[in-house]
Amino acid sequence: QNDPDADMILVAKNEWEVLGLNSCFHVFGSQDNAFEKAFRVSQTYFRSVAKRTEESFLQLSLAFFEATEYKDKALLVARSFEFDVLLQNVDCALKSINGEDSATRRVVYYISLLDTVAVYIPAHRPYLTAWYQKCTVEDVNPRNLFGSIEIVEERGTLQRIFFPLPKFITKYWSYPEVQVAKNTILETVVRSSPEEKIASFLSEMKTATLALQRQQLLNVVLTL
């Protein structure tokens, strides 16, 4: 079956690999003047564009896996990714996080793609698990950067959806007042049906949001 979206992703992936960004930086190293003379742009600008392009490609790939109706094409695209390279990329992205939400978002996109590829190719799952364990040993826990939910797709496939946690959440989530609000939600949320559970959860989350905002305000006031 012909799927133009899958074909476009494969073409984009091949062109990105041919570009060989890493080899460019390897040749010029930190010699920004030489790099700018060769490419007419600074290394800083080039890296910025490369990161945005990388993020857009990750978004495109994830959108394809979420929307495609052709399992055979999805499997073909999944097989086109070198899983060890994806793991290396997410490892580098994780270690380069500087507190910006955009950097965290890129890590979460990579983890989402890794998990999705492992759904189609289960043999890759142990490598992802081993990477999580390695991060724990190195005291760099990527799970602190994202939350996740599980959904069942129309095809009956269990899919995990990841979403980045804003710095605002990670900074104040462990505060006692916020934890009390969280536990109250877990105890009082209505679970009569999936629809009522979601509606109740969203309604009760207002309490946790207020607690987070109050802790943020207190932090500002007490550090003046």
Coordinates of C-alpha atoms in Angstrom, one line a residue:
Q1 CA 0.0 0.0 0.0
N2 CA 1.2 3.4 -0.9
D3 CA 1.5 5.9 1.9
P4 CA 3.0 9.3 0.9
D5 CA 3.6 10.3 4.5
A6 CA 5.8 7.3 5.1
D7 CA 7.7 7.9 1.9
M8 CA 8.2 11.5 2.9
I9 CA 9.6 10.6 6.3
L10 CA 12.0 8.1 4.8
V11 CA 13.3 10.6 2.2
A12 CA 13.7 13.3 4.9
K13 CA 15.6 10.8 7.1
N14 CA 18.0 9.8 4.4
E15 CA 18.7 13.5 3.4
W16 CA 19.3 14.4 7.1
E17 CA 21.8 11.5 7.4
V18 CA 23.6 12.5 4.2
L19 CA 24.0 16.0 5.4
G20 CA 26.4 14.7 8.0
L21 CA 26.2 17.5 10.6
N22 CA 28.5 15.7 13.0
S23 CA 31.3 15.4 10.4
C24 CA 31.0 19.2 9.8
F25 CA 31.7 20.0 13.5
H26 CA 34.4 17.3 13.7
V27 CA 36.3 18.9 10.8
F28 CA 36.2 22.5 12.1
G29 CA 36.0 21.8 15.9
S30 CA 35.8 25.0 17.8
Q31 CA 37.2 27.1 15.0
D32 CA 34.1 29.2 14.5
N33 CA 35.8 31.6 12.0
A34 CA 36.8 28.7 9.7
F35 CA 33.3 27.3 10.0
E36 CA 31.7 30.6 9.2
K37 CA 34.0 31.1 6.2
A38 CA 33.1 27.7 4.8
F39 CA 29.3 27.8 5.4
R40 CA 28.6 31.6 5.6
V41 CA 26.9 31.2 9.0
S42 CA 28.2 30.8 12.5
Q43 CA 28.4 27.5 14.3
T44 CA 26.0 28.9 16.9
Y45 CA 23.4 29.7 14.3
F46 CA 24.0 26.4 12.5
R47 CA 23.5 24.4 15.7
S48 CA 20.3 26.4 16.4
V49 CA 18.8 25.6 13.0
A50 CA 19.9 22.0 13.3
K51 CA 18.2 21.6 16.6
R52 CA 14.9 23.1 15.3
T53 CA 15.1 20.8 12.2
E54 CA 15.8 17.8 14.5
E55 CA 12.8 18.6 16.6
S56 CA 10.5 19.1 13.6
F57 CA 11.6 15.7 12.2
L58 CA 10.9 14.0 15.5
Q59 CA 7.4 15.6 15.6
L60 CA 6.8 14.6 12.0
S61 CA 7.8 11.0 12.7
L62 CA 5.6 10.7 15.8
A63 CA 2.6 12.3 14.0
F64 CA 3.0 9.6 11.3
F65 CA 3.0 6.7 13.7
E66 CA 0.0 8.2 15.5
A67 CA -2.1 8.8 12.4
T68 CA -1.1 6.1 9.9
E69 CA -3.6 3.4 9.0
Y70 CA -1.0 1.1 7.4
K71 CA 0.7 -1.1 9.9
D72 CA 3.1 -2.4 7.2
K73 CA 4.3 1.1 6.4
A74 CA 4.6 1.9 10.1
L75 CA 6.8 -1.2 10.5
L76 CA 8.9 -0.2 7.5
V77 CA 9.5 3.3 9.0
A78 CA 10.3 1.8 12.4
R79 CA 12.9 -0.5 10.9
S80 CA 14.5 2.4 9.1
F81 CA 15.7 3.9 12.4
E82 CA 18.9 2.7 13.9
F83 CA 17.9 2.1 17.5
D84 CA 21.4 2.4 18.9
V85 CA 21.8 5.8 17.2
L86 CA 18.5 7.0 18.6
L87 CA 19.7 6.0 22.1
Q88 CA 22.9 7.8 21.6
N89 CA 21.1 10.9 20.5
V90 CA 18.7 11.0 23.4
D91 CA 21.6 10.4 25.8
C92 CA 23.4 13.4 24.4
A93 CA 20.3 15.5 24.5
L94 CA 19.7 14.5 28.1
K95 CA 23.2 15.4 29.2
S96 CA 23.0 18.8 27.4
I97 CA 19.8 19.9 29.2
N98 CA 20.3 23.4 30.6
G99 CA 17.0 23.9 32.3
E100 CA 15.2 25.2 29.2
D101 CA 11.8 23.6 28.4
S102 CA 12.8 23.3 24.7
A103 CA 15.7 21.0 25.6
T104 CA 13.4 18.9 27.8
R105 CA 10.9 18.7 25.0
R106 CA 13.5 17.4 22.6
V107 CA 14.4 14.6 25.1
V108 CA 10.8 13.6 25.5
Y109 CA 10.3 13.5 21.7
Y110 CA 13.3 11.1 21.4
I111 CA 11.9 8.9 24.2
S112 CA 8.5 8.9 22.6
L113 CA 10.0 7.8 19.3
L114 CA 12.2 5.1 21.0
D115 CA 9.2 3.7 22.8
T116 CA 7.1 3.7 19.6
V117 CA 9.7 2.0 17.6
A118 CA 10.0 -0.6 20.4
V119 CA 6.2 -1.2 20.1
Y120 CA 6.7 -2.3 16.5
I121 CA 10.0 -4.0 17.1
P122 CA 9.8 -5.6 20.6
A123 CA 13.4 -6.9 20.3
H124 CA 14.5 -3.3 20.9
R125 CA 12.7 -3.0 24.2
P126 CA 15.5 -4.5 26.4
Y127 CA 18.0 -1.9 25.0
L128 CA 15.6 1.0 26.1
T129 CA 15.2 -0.6 29.5
A130 CA 19.0 -0.9 29.8
W131 CA 19.4 2.7 28.9
Y132 CA 17.0 3.7 31.7
Q133 CA 19.0 1.6 34.1
K134 CA 22.2 3.2 33.0
C135 CA 20.8 6.7 33.6
T136 CA 19.7 5.7 37.1
V137 CA 23.2 4.5 37.9
E138 CA 24.6 7.8 36.6
D139 CA 22.1 9.7 38.7
V140 CA 20.4 11.2 35.7
N141 CA 16.8 10.1 35.7
P142 CA 15.0 11.0 32.5
R143 CA 11.7 10.0 34.1
N144 CA 11.8 13.2 36.1
L145 CA 11.4 15.1 32.9
F146 CA 8.1 13.7 31.7
G147 CA 4.8 12.1 32.5
S148 CA 3.0 9.5 30.5
I149 CA -0.4 7.8 29.9
E150 CA -1.4 4.6 28.2
I151 CA -4.1 4.5 25.6
V152 CA -5.5 1.7 23.4
E153 CA -5.5 2.7 19.7
E154 CA -8.3 1.8 17.3
R155 CA -6.1 -1.1 16.0
G156 CA -6.0 -2.5 19.6
T157 CA -2.3 -1.6 20.1
L158 CA -1.4 -0.4 23.6
Q159 CA 0.4 3.0 23.1
R160 CA 2.2 5.1 25.7
I161 CA 1.9 8.9 25.2
F162 CA 4.7 11.0 26.8
F163 CA 4.5 14.7 27.6
P164 CA 7.2 17.0 29.0
L165 CA 6.8 18.4 32.5
P166 CA 7.4 22.1 32.6
K167 CA 10.1 23.4 34.9
F168 CA 7.4 25.1 36.9
I169 CA 5.9 21.7 37.8
T170 CA 9.2 19.8 38.5
K171 CA 10.4 22.6 40.8
Y172 CA 7.4 22.8 43.1
W173 CA 5.8 19.3 42.7
S174 CA 7.5 17.8 45.8
Y175 CA 6.4 20.6 48.1
P176 CA 4.2 19.4 51.0
E177 CA 1.2 21.6 50.1
V178 CA 1.3 20.3 46.5
Q179 CA 1.6 16.7 47.6
V180 CA -1.4 17.1 49.9
A181 CA -3.4 18.5 47.0
K182 CA -2.3 15.6 44.8
N183 CA -3.3 13.0 47.4
T184 CA -6.7 14.7 47.8
I185 CA -7.3 14.4 44.1
L186 CA -6.4 10.7 44.1
E187 CA -8.8 10.0 46.9
T188 CA -11.8 12.1 45.7
V189 CA -11.8 11.8 42.0
V190 CA -14.9 10.2 40.5
R191 CA -14.3 6.9 38.8
S192 CA -17.8 5.9 37.7
S193 CA -16.8 5.8 34.0
P194 CA -13.7 6.8 32.0
E195 CA -15.5 10.0 30.9
E196 CA -16.5 11.1 34.4
K197 CA -13.0 10.2 35.7
I198 CA -11.3 12.5 33.2
A199 CA -13.8 15.3 33.9
S200 CA -13.5 15.0 37.6
F201 CA -9.7 14.8 37.4
L202 CA -9.5 18.0 35.3
S203 CA -11.9 19.8 37.7
E204 CA -9.9 18.7 40.8
M205 CA -6.6 19.7 39.2
K206 CA -7.5 23.3 39.8
T207 CA -6.7 22.8 43.5
A208 CA -3.3 21.4 42.7
T209 CA -2.7 24.3 40.2
L210 CA -3.5 26.9 42.9
A211 CA -1.1 25.1 45.3
L212 CA 1.7 25.2 42.8
Q213 CA 1.1 28.9 42.0
R214 CA 1.0 29.7 45.7
Q215 CA 4.3 28.0 46.3
Q216 CA 5.8 29.9 43.3
L217 CA 4.6 33.2 44.8
L218 CA 6.0 32.3 48.3
N219 CA 9.3 31.4 46.7
V220 CA 9.5 34.8 45.0
V221 CA 8.5 36.7 48.2
L222 CA 10.8 34.8 50.5
T223 CA 13.8 35.3 48.2
L224 CA 13.4 39.1 47.8

